[in-house]
Amino acid sequence: MNSPRRGGLGDQKGKTMRTLTAAALGLAMTLGVAGSALADCDKTIRLVASPAGKVIAADGKARVRAQTRTPTFVKQNYVLEMSALVPNGTTFMVFNNGLPAGTVTITFGVGRLALDNEAGHVLPAGTDPVCSITTVIVTDGAGNTILSGTF
């Protein structure tokens, strides 16, 4: 009985193909992780009170978070929390990258703006993608800057 020759051309071709396949899969996995990492972020900033903000003891922080869930969906969250010594119901406007993001209504000295893109929600202009937000400005009804910060 003749046994197949080991180490022949067919064996060498098979080893080369396995090596190339492993290298290609490794590269694809590395690029996939790198691509996901670029879309993902988790950053928090403390907002600085302007002179007008100091008058009402304004303080705040903003947080952005993005996490890749599937190849086609990145979960994004934006939260701005602030406090100020103003009457209940006082509203402030929030701007990200110079574009309106929403309003904060103060109740018992605190307020919050929370945005996300889950369950069909659409993030406002200047907020999507959250990882690209650089500047945050909070203004009062007259347009005076109360709080600001940069990521």
GROMACS .gro file of N, CA and C in nm:
model
  453
    1MET      N    1   0.084  -0.117   0.000
    1MET     CA    2   0.000   0.000   0.000
    1MET      C    3   0.088   0.123   0.000
    2ASN      N    4   0.061   0.210  -0.093
    2ASN     CA    5   0.139   0.332  -0.104
    2ASN      C    6   0.076   0.442  -0.018
    3SER      N    7   0.157   0.509   0.063
    3SER     CA    8   0.105   0.620   0.142
    3SER      C    9   0.139   0.751   0.073
    4PRO      N   10   0.055   0.853   0.090
    4PRO     CA   11   0.084   0.980   0.026
    4PRO      C   12   0.214   1.037   0.079
    5ARG      N   13   0.283   1.103  -0.008
    5ARG     CA   14   0.410   1.162   0.029
    5ARG      C   15   0.390   1.282   0.119
    6ARG      N   16   0.457   1.288   0.230
    6ARG     CA   17   0.449   1.403   0.321
    6ARG      C   18   0.553   1.504   0.279
    7GLY      N   19   0.518   1.633   0.299
    7GLY     CA   20   0.615   1.738   0.269
    7GLY      C   21   0.622   1.773   0.122
    8GLY      N   22   0.530   1.722   0.045
    8GLY     CA   23   0.529   1.752  -0.098
    8GLY      C   24   0.470   1.889  -0.126
    9LEU      N   25   0.456   1.918  -0.256
    9LEU     CA   26   0.404   2.048  -0.300
    9LEU      C   27   0.264   2.074  -0.247
   10GLY      N   28   0.178   1.974  -0.241
   10GLY     CA   29   0.041   1.992  -0.191
   10GLY      C   30   0.039   2.031  -0.044
   11ASP      N   31   0.125   1.970   0.035
   11ASP     CA   32   0.134   2.004   0.178
   11ASP      C   33   0.184   2.146   0.196
   12GLN      N   34   0.282   2.185   0.119
   12GLN     CA   35   0.340   2.319   0.130
   12GLN      C   36   0.236   2.425   0.093
   13LYS      N   37   0.158   2.398  -0.013
   13LYS     CA   38   0.054   2.491  -0.056
   13LYS      C   39  -0.052   2.506   0.054
   14GLY      N   40  -0.087   2.398   0.120
   14GLY     CA   41  -0.186   2.401   0.227
   14GLY      C   42  -0.137   2.484   0.345
   15LYS      N   43  -0.007   2.468   0.380
   15LYS     CA   44   0.049   2.545   0.491
   15LYS      C   45   0.051   2.694   0.457
   16THR      N   46   0.086   2.725   0.334
   16THR     CA   47   0.090   2.865   0.292
   16THR      C   48  -0.049   2.927   0.298
   17MET      N   49  -0.149   2.854   0.252
   17MET     CA   50  -0.286   2.904   0.254
   17MET      C   51  -0.335   2.926   0.398
   18ARG      N   52  -0.301   2.831   0.488
   18ARG     CA   53  -0.341   2.847   0.627
   18ARG      C   54  -0.274   2.969   0.689
   19THR      N   55  -0.148   2.990   0.658
   19THR     CA   56  -0.075   3.105   0.711
   19THR      C   57  -0.135   3.235   0.660
   20LEU      N   58  -0.163   3.240   0.531
   20LEU     CA   59  -0.224   3.361   0.473
   20LEU      C   60  -0.362   3.387   0.531
   21THR      N   61  -0.441   3.282   0.549
   21THR     CA   62  -0.575   3.297   0.606
   21THR      C   63  -0.566   3.349   0.749
   22ALA      N   64  -0.475   3.293   0.828
   22ALA     CA   65  -0.459   3.338   0.967
   22ALA      C   66  -0.415   3.485   0.971
   23ALA      N   67  -0.323   3.523   0.884
   23ALA     CA   68  -0.276   3.661   0.880
   23ALA      C   69  -0.390   3.755   0.840
   24ALA      N   70  -0.470   3.716   0.742
   24ALA     CA   71  -0.581   3.801   0.697
   24ALA      C   72  -0.686   3.815   0.807
   25LEU      N   73  -0.717   3.706   0.877
   25LEU     CA   74  -0.814   3.714   0.986
   25LEU      C   75  -0.762   3.800   1.100
   26GLY      N   76  -0.635   3.788   1.132
   26GLY     CA   77  -0.575   3.871   1.237
   26GLY      C   78  -0.582   4.018   1.202
   27LEU      N   79  -0.551   4.051   1.077
   27LEU     CA   80  -0.557   4.190   1.031
   27LEU      C   81  -0.701   4.242   1.037
   28ALA      N   82  -0.795   4.162   0.991
   28ALA     CA   83  -0.936   4.204   0.992
   28ALA      C   84  -0.983   4.227   1.135
   29MET      N   85  -0.945   4.141   1.228
   29MET     CA   86  -0.986   4.159   1.367
   29MET      C   87  -0.922   4.284   1.426
   30THR      N   88  -0.795   4.308   1.394
   30THR     CA   89  -0.727   4.426   1.445
   30THR      C   90  -0.792   4.552   1.392
   31LEU      N   91  -0.820   4.556   1.263
   31LEU     CA   92  -0.883   4.674   1.204
   31LEU      C   93  -1.023   4.693   1.260
   32GLY      N   94  -1.096   4.586   1.283
   32GLY     CA   95  -1.230   4.597   1.341
   32GLY      C   96  -1.226   4.655   1.481
   33VAL      N   97  -1.132   4.612   1.563
   33VAL     CA   98  -1.118   4.665   1.698
   33VAL      C   99  -1.076   4.810   1.692
   34ALA      N  100  -0.982   4.843   1.603
   34ALA     CA  101  -0.937   4.982   1.592
   34ALA      C  102  -1.051   5.071   1.546
   35GLY      N  103  -1.133   5.025   1.451
   35GLY     CA  104  -1.246   5.105   1.404
   35GLY      C  105  -1.347   5.128   1.514
   36SER      N  106  -1.372   5.025   1.594
   36SER     CA  107  -1.465   5.040   1.705
   36SER      C  108  -1.411   5.135   1.809
   37ALA      N  109  -1.282   5.127   1.834
   37ALA     CA  110  -1.222   5.213   1.935
   37ALA      C  111  -1.233   5.360   1.896
   38LEU      N  112  -1.225   5.388   1.766
   38LEU     CA  113  -1.237   5.526   1.722
   38LEU      C  114  -1.377   5.581   1.748
   39ALA      N  115  -1.478   5.496   1.739
   39ALA     CA  116  -1.616   5.541   1.758
   39ALA      C  117  -1.653   5.546   1.906
   40ASP      N  118  -1.580   5.477   1.990
   40ASP     CA  119  -1.613   5.469   2.131
   40ASP      C  120  -1.542   5.579   2.210
   41CYS      N  121  -1.612   5.630   2.313
   41CYS     CA  122  -1.551   5.728   2.402
   41CYS      C  123  -1.630   5.731   2.532
   42ASP      N  124  -1.568   5.786   2.634
   42ASP     CA  125  -1.633   5.807   2.763
   42ASP      C  126  -1.557   5.922   2.828
   43LYS      N  127  -1.612   6.043   2.816
   43LYS     CA  128  -1.544   6.163   2.864
   43LYS      C  129  -1.638   6.247   2.950
   44THR      N  130  -1.582   6.308   3.054
   44THR     CA  131  -1.657   6.397   3.141
   44THR      C  132  -1.577   6.525   3.160
   45ILE      N  133  -1.649   6.638   3.158
   45ILE     CA  134  -1.584   6.766   3.185
   45ILE      C  135  -1.662   6.841   3.293
   46ARG      N  136  -1.591   6.922   3.365
   46ARG     CA  137  -1.652   7.014   3.461
   46ARG      C  138  -1.672   7.145   3.388
   47LEU      N  139  -1.790   7.201   3.399
   47LEU     CA  140  -1.820   7.329   3.334
   47LEU      C  141  -1.778   7.443   3.425
   48VAL      N  142  -1.728   7.549   3.364
   48VAL     CA  143  -1.678   7.665   3.438
   48VAL      C  144  -1.782   7.777   3.434
   49ALA      N  145  -1.809   7.836   3.548
   49ALA     CA  146  -1.907   7.944   3.557
   49ALA      C  147  -1.846   8.075   3.507
   50SER      N  148  -1.923   8.147   3.426
   50SER     CA  149  -1.884   8.282   3.382
   50SER      C  150  -1.915   8.378   3.497
   51PRO      N  151  -1.880   8.505   3.484
   51PRO     CA  152  -1.920   8.601   3.589
   51PRO      C  153  -2.072   8.599   3.614
   52ALA      N  154  -2.152   8.590   3.507
   52ALA     CA  155  -2.298   8.583   3.524
   52ALA      C  156  -2.338   8.453   3.593
   53GLY      N  157  -2.266   8.345   3.567
   53GLY     CA  158  -2.293   8.218   3.631
   53GLY      C  159  -2.256   8.219   3.778
   54LYS      N  160  -2.149   8.290   3.812
   54LYS     CA  161  -2.107   8.299   3.953
   54LYS      C  162  -2.210   8.372   4.038
   55VAL      N  163  -2.279   8.469   3.978
   55VAL     CA  164  -2.382   8.545   4.051
   55VAL      C  165  -2.493   8.452   4.100
   56ILE      N  166  -2.524   8.347   4.022
   56ILE     CA  167  -2.631   8.254   4.060
   56ILE      C  168  -2.574   8.121   4.111
   57ALA      N  169  -2.444   8.120   4.144
   57ALA     CA  170  -2.375   8.001   4.195
   57ALA      C  171  -2.393   7.881   4.103
   58ALA      N  172  -2.383   7.903   3.972
   58ALA     CA  173  -2.399   7.795   3.874
   58ALA      C  174  -2.279   7.701   3.877
   59ASP      N  175  -2.307   7.575   3.862
   59ASP     CA  176  -2.204   7.472   3.857
   59ASP      C  177  -2.258   7.361   3.766
   60GLY      N  178  -2.169   7.285   3.703
   60GLY     CA  179  -2.219   7.178   3.618
   60GLY      C  180  -2.111   7.090   3.563
   61LYS      N  181  -2.157   6.984   3.497
   61LYS     CA  182  -2.068   6.892   3.428
   61LYS      C  183  -2.141   6.834   3.310
   62ALA      N  184  -2.062   6.786   3.213
   62ALA     CA  185  -2.119   6.722   3.094
   62ALA      C  186  -2.043   6.592   3.071
   63ARG      N  187  -2.116   6.492   3.023
   63ARG     CA  188  -2.055   6.361   2.995
   63ARG      C  189  -2.102   6.313   2.860
   64VAL      N  190  -2.009   6.261   2.782
   64VAL     CA  191  -2.042   6.196   2.656
   64VAL      C  192  -1.992   6.053   2.663
   65ARG      N  193  -2.071   5.964   2.604
   65ARG     CA  194  -2.032   5.823   2.603
   65ARG      C  195  -2.085   5.760   2.475
   66ALA      N  196  -1.998   5.685   2.408
   66ALA     CA  197  -2.038   5.609   2.289
   66ALA      C  198  -1.978   5.471   2.301
   67GLN      N  199  -2.060   5.371   2.267
   67GLN     CA  200  -2.015   5.233   2.276
   67GLN      C  201  -2.069   5.156   2.157
   68THR      N  202  -1.979   5.093   2.083
   68THR     CA  203  -2.019   5.014   1.968
   68THR      C  204  -2.092   4.890   2.017
   69ARG      N  205  -2.215   4.873   1.970
   69ARG     CA  206  -2.295   4.756   2.010
   69ARG      C  207  -2.298   4.650   1.901
   70THR      N  208  -2.310   4.692   1.776
   70THR     CA  209  -2.307   4.602   1.661
   70THR      C  210  -2.227   4.674   1.553
   71PRO      N  211  -2.194   4.606   1.445
   71PRO     CA  212  -2.120   4.674   1.339
   71PRO      C  213  -2.194   4.795   1.280
   72THR      N  214  -2.326   4.801   1.300
   72THR     CA  215  -2.403   4.912   1.241
   72THR      C  216  -2.465   5.005   1.345
   73PHE      N  217  -2.442   4.981   1.475
   73PHE     CA  218  -2.505   5.066   1.577
   73PHE      C  219  -2.406   5.102   1.687
   74VAL      N  220  -2.390   5.233   1.709
   74VAL     CA  221  -2.310   5.284   1.819
   74VAL      C  222  -2.405   5.354   1.915
   75LYS      N  223  -2.416   5.300   2.036
   75LYS     CA  224  -2.502   5.360   2.139
   75LYS      C  225  -2.433   5.488   2.187
   76GLN      N  226  -2.508   5.601   2.184
   76GLN     CA  227  -2.452   5.729   2.224
   76GLN      C  228  -2.537   5.793   2.334
   77ASN      N  229  -2.469   5.849   2.434
   77ASN     CA  230  -2.537   5.918   2.543
   77ASN      C  231  -2.470   6.052   2.567
   78TYR      N  232  -2.551   6.150   2.601
   78TYR     CA  233  -2.503   6.283   2.637
   78TYR      C  234  -2.581   6.327   2.760
   79VAL      N  235  -2.510   6.368   2.865
   79VAL     CA  236  -2.578   6.415   2.987
   79VAL      C  237  -2.510   6.543   3.033
   80LEU      N  238  -2.592   6.646   3.055
   80LEU     CA  239  -2.544   6.770   3.115
   80LEU      C  240  -2.625   6.790   3.242
   81GLU      N  241  -2.554   6.807   3.353
   81GLU     CA  242  -2.619   6.833   3.481
   81GLU      C  243  -2.568   6.965   3.534
   82MET      N  244  -2.658   7.043   3.590
   82MET     CA  245  -2.617   7.172   3.645
   82MET      C  246  -2.697   7.206   3.769
   83SER      N  247  -2.640   7.296   3.846
   83SER     CA  248  -2.711   7.351   3.960
   83SER      C  249  -2.698   7.502   3.954
   84ALA      N  250  -2.799   7.571   4.007
   84ALA     CA  251  -2.799   7.717   4.010
   84ALA      C  252  -2.902   7.764   4.112
   85LEU      N  253  -2.872   7.874   4.177
   85LEU     CA  254  -2.966   7.932   4.274
   85LEU      C  255  -3.061   8.026   4.200
   86VAL      N  256  -3.162   7.965   4.139
   86VAL     CA  257  -3.263   8.039   4.061
   86VAL      C  258  -3.400   7.982   4.096
   87PRO      N  259  -3.506   8.055   4.064
   87PRO     CA  260  -3.641   8.003   4.092
   87PRO      C  261  -3.671   7.874   4.014
   88ASN      N  262  -3.755   7.790   4.072
   88ASN     CA  263  -3.802   7.670   4.002
   88ASN      C  264  -3.861   7.708   3.867
   89GLY      N  265  -3.832   7.630   3.766
   89GLY     CA  266  -3.886   7.654   3.632
   89GLY      C  267  -3.796   7.740   3.544
   90THR      N  268  -3.687   7.793   3.599
   90THR     CA  269  -3.593   7.871   3.517
   90THR      C  270  -3.528   7.777   3.415
   91THR      N  271  -3.522   7.822   3.290
   91THR     CA  272  -3.464   7.737   3.186
   91THR      C  273  -3.333   7.796   3.133
   92PHE      N  274  -3.247   7.707   3.093
   92PHE     CA  275  -3.120   7.742   3.031
   92PHE      C  276  -3.107   7.666   2.901
   93MET      N  277  -3.043   7.726   2.802
   93MET     CA  278  -3.021   7.663   2.673
   93MET      C  279  -2.881   7.603   2.669
   94VAL      N  280  -2.871   7.484   2.609
   94VAL     CA  281  -2.743   7.414   2.597
   94VAL      C  282  -2.703   7.409   2.450
   95PHE      N  283  -2.578   7.446   2.423
   95PHE     CA  284  -2.523   7.443   2.288
   95PHE      C  285  -2.398   7.356   2.286
   96ASN      N  286  -2.392   7.267   2.189
   96ASN     CA  287  -2.274   7.184   2.167
   96ASN      C  288  -2.216   7.221   2.031
   97ASN      N  289  -2.088   7.250   2.029
   97ASN     CA  290  -2.022   7.290   1.904
   97ASN      C  291  -2.097   7.405   1.836
   98GLY      N  292  -2.156   7.493   1.916
   98GLY     CA  293  -2.226   7.610   1.863
   98GLY      C  294  -2.368   7.585   1.817
   99LEU      N  295  -2.416   7.463   1.824
   99LEU     CA  296  -2.551   7.429   1.779
   99LEU      C  297  -2.639   7.391   1.898
  100PRO      N  298  -2.770   7.426   1.891
  100PRO     CA  299  -2.859   7.395   2.004
  100PRO      C  300  -2.871   7.245   2.030
  101ALA      N  301  -2.862   7.208   2.158
  101ALA     CA  302  -2.875   7.068   2.196
  101ALA      C  303  -3.002   7.043   2.276
  102GLY      N  304  -3.051   7.146   2.346
  102GLY     CA  305  -3.171   7.129   2.427
  102GLY      C  306  -3.175   7.229   2.539
  103THR      N  307  -3.267   7.208   2.632
  103THR     CA  308  -3.282   7.299   2.745
  103THR      C  309  -3.275   7.223   2.876
  104VAL      N  310  -3.236   7.296   2.979
  104VAL     CA  311  -3.233   7.243   3.115
  104VAL      C  312  -3.331   7.328   3.195
  105THR      N  313  -3.421   7.264   3.266
  105THR     CA  314  -3.515   7.334   3.354
  105THR      C  315  -3.474   7.305   3.498
  106ILE      N  316  -3.457   7.410   3.573
  106ILE     CA  317  -3.413   7.398   3.712
  106ILE      C  318  -3.532   7.373   3.803
  107THR      N  319  -3.520   7.271   3.887
  107THR     CA  320  -3.618   7.239   3.990
  107THR      C  321  -3.542   7.212   4.118
  108PHE      N  322  -3.576   7.288   4.222
  108PHE     CA  323  -3.506   7.277   4.351
  108PHE      C  324  -3.355   7.290   4.335
  109GLY      N  325  -3.313   7.381   4.249
  109GLY     CA  326  -3.172   7.413   4.234
  109GLY      C  327  -3.092   7.327   4.138
  110VAL      N  328  -3.153   7.225   4.080
  110VAL     CA  329  -3.079   7.138   3.988
  110VAL      C  330  -3.158   7.111   3.860
  111GLY      N  331  -3.085   7.078   3.755
  111GLY     CA  332  -3.148   7.044   3.628
  111GLY      C  333  -3.058   6.951   3.548
  112ARG      N  334  -3.120   6.884   3.450
  112ARG     CA  335  -3.047   6.782   3.374
  112ARG      C  336  -3.099   6.776   3.232
  113LEU      N  337  -3.008   6.762   3.138
  113LEU     CA  338  -3.042   6.735   2.998
  113LEU      C  339  -2.978   6.602   2.964
  114ALA      N  340  -3.059   6.503   2.930
  114ALA     CA  341  -3.009   6.370   2.895
  114ALA      C  342  -3.058   6.335   2.756
  115LEU      N  343  -2.965   6.302   2.668
  115LEU     CA  344  -2.997   6.268   2.529
  115LEU      C  345  -2.933   6.134   2.494
  116ASP      N  346  -3.000   6.056   2.409
  116ASP     CA  347  -2.940   5.932   2.360
  116ASP      C  348  -3.000   5.898   2.224
  117ASN      N  349  -2.944   5.799   2.159
  117ASN     CA  350  -2.994   5.758   2.027
  117ASN      C  351  -3.057   5.620   2.031
  118GLU      N  352  -3.104   5.579   2.147
  118GLU     CA  353  -3.168   5.448   2.160
  118GLU      C  354  -3.317   5.459   2.130
  119ALA      N  355  -3.377   5.347   2.102
  119ALA     CA  356  -3.523   5.337   2.080
  119ALA      C  357  -3.574   5.438   1.978
  120GLY      N  358  -3.497   5.461   1.874
  120GLY     CA  359  -3.541   5.551   1.767
  120GLY      C  360  -3.519   5.698   1.793
  121HIS      N  361  -3.460   5.735   1.906
  121HIS     CA  362  -3.430   5.876   1.933
  121HIS      C  363  -3.322   5.926   1.839
  122VAL      N  364  -3.334   6.051   1.801
  122VAL     CA  365  -3.235   6.114   1.714
  122VAL      C  366  -3.165   6.224   1.794
  123LEU      N  367  -3.034   6.223   1.792
  123LEU     CA  368  -2.959   6.326   1.863
  123LEU      C  369  -2.965   6.457   1.785
  124PRO      N  370  -2.970   6.571   1.855
  124PRO     CA  371  -2.974   6.700   1.788
  124PRO      C  372  -2.844   6.729   1.711
  125ALA      N  373  -2.853   6.819   1.615
  125ALA     CA  374  -2.734   6.861   1.539
  125ALA      C  375  -2.628   6.911   1.636
  126GLY      N  376  -2.503   6.884   1.606
  126GLY     CA  377  -2.395   6.927   1.693
  126GLY      C  378  -2.369   6.831   1.807
  127THR      N  379  -2.457   6.731   1.823
  127THR     CA  380  -2.443   6.634   1.930
  127THR      C  381  -2.412   6.495   1.875
  128ASP      N  382  -2.426   6.476   1.745
  128ASP     CA  383  -2.405   6.346   1.683
  128ASP      C  384  -2.291   6.354   1.582
  129PRO      N  385  -2.184   6.282   1.603
  129PRO     CA  386  -2.158   6.186   1.709
  129PRO      C  387  -2.110   6.256   1.837
  130VAL      N  388  -2.147   6.199   1.950
  130VAL     CA  389  -2.114   6.264   2.078
  130VAL      C  390  -1.965   6.276   2.100
  131CYS      N  391  -1.889   6.182   2.047
  131CYS     CA  392  -1.743   6.185   2.067
  131CYS      C  393  -1.678   6.304   1.998
  132SER      N  394  -1.748   6.368   1.904
  132SER     CA  395  -1.690   6.482   1.833
  132SER      C  396  -1.727   6.616   1.896
  133ILE      N  397  -1.802   6.615   2.007
  133ILE     CA  398  -1.835   6.740   2.075
  133ILE      C  399  -1.706   6.797   2.135
  134THR      N  400  -1.681   6.924   2.106
  134THR     CA  401  -1.563   6.988   2.162
  134THR      C  402  -1.600   7.096   2.263
  135THR      N  403  -1.702   7.176   2.232
  135THR     CA  404  -1.740   7.286   2.323
  135THR      C  405  -1.884   7.271   2.371
  136VAL      N  406  -1.905   7.306   2.496
  136VAL     CA  407  -2.038   7.306   2.557
  136VAL      C  408  -2.058   7.443   2.619
  137ILE      N  409  -2.171   7.506   2.586
  137ILE     CA  410  -2.204   7.637   2.643
  137ILE      C  411  -2.348   7.633   2.693
  138VAL      N  412  -2.369   7.682   2.813
  138VAL     CA  413  -2.503   7.693   2.871
  138VAL      C  414  -2.532   7.842   2.885
  139THR      N  415  -2.648   7.884   2.830
  139THR     CA  416  -2.685   8.026   2.836
  139THR      C  417  -2.818   8.043   2.907
  140ASP      N  418  -2.840   8.165   2.958
  140ASP     CA  419  -2.970   8.196   3.018
  140ASP      C  420  -3.065   8.244   2.908
  141GLY      N  421  -3.186   8.281   2.947
  141GLY     CA  422  -3.287   8.324   2.851
  141GLY      C  423  -3.248   8.448   2.772
  142ALA      N  424  -3.160   8.530   2.827
  142ALA     CA  425  -3.115   8.652   2.758
  142ALA      C  426  -2.994   8.626   2.668
  143GLY      N  427  -2.945   8.502   2.667
  143GLY     CA  428  -2.830   8.469   2.582
  143GLY      C  429  -2.696   8.487   2.650
  144ASN      N  430  -2.695   8.517   2.779
  144ASN     CA  431  -2.569   8.531   2.853
  144ASN      C  432  -2.511   8.393   2.882
  145THR      N  433  -2.381   8.377   2.860
  145THR     CA  434  -2.315   8.252   2.894
  145THR      C  435  -2.312   8.237   3.045
  146ILE      N  436  -2.358   8.121   3.092
  146ILE     CA  437  -2.361   8.091   3.234
  146ILE      C  438  -2.252   7.989   3.269
  147LEU      N  439  -2.241   7.885   3.188
  147LEU     CA  440  -2.141   7.780   3.206
  147LEU      C  441  -2.080   7.747   3.070
  148SER      N  442  -1.955   7.703   3.071
  148SER     CA  443  -1.891   7.660   2.947
  148SER      C  444  -1.780   7.562   2.978
  149GLY      N  445  -1.743   7.484   2.876
  149GLY     CA  446  -1.634   7.388   2.891
  149GLY      C  447  -1.597   7.327   2.759
  150THR      N  448  -1.481   7.265   2.755
  150THR     CA  449  -1.434   7.196   2.635
  150THR      C  450  -1.388   7.055   2.670
  151PHE      N  451  -1.418   6.963   2.580
  151PHE     CA  452  -1.370   6.826   2.595
  151PHE      C  453  -1.232   6.817   2.537
   0.00000   0.00000   0.00000
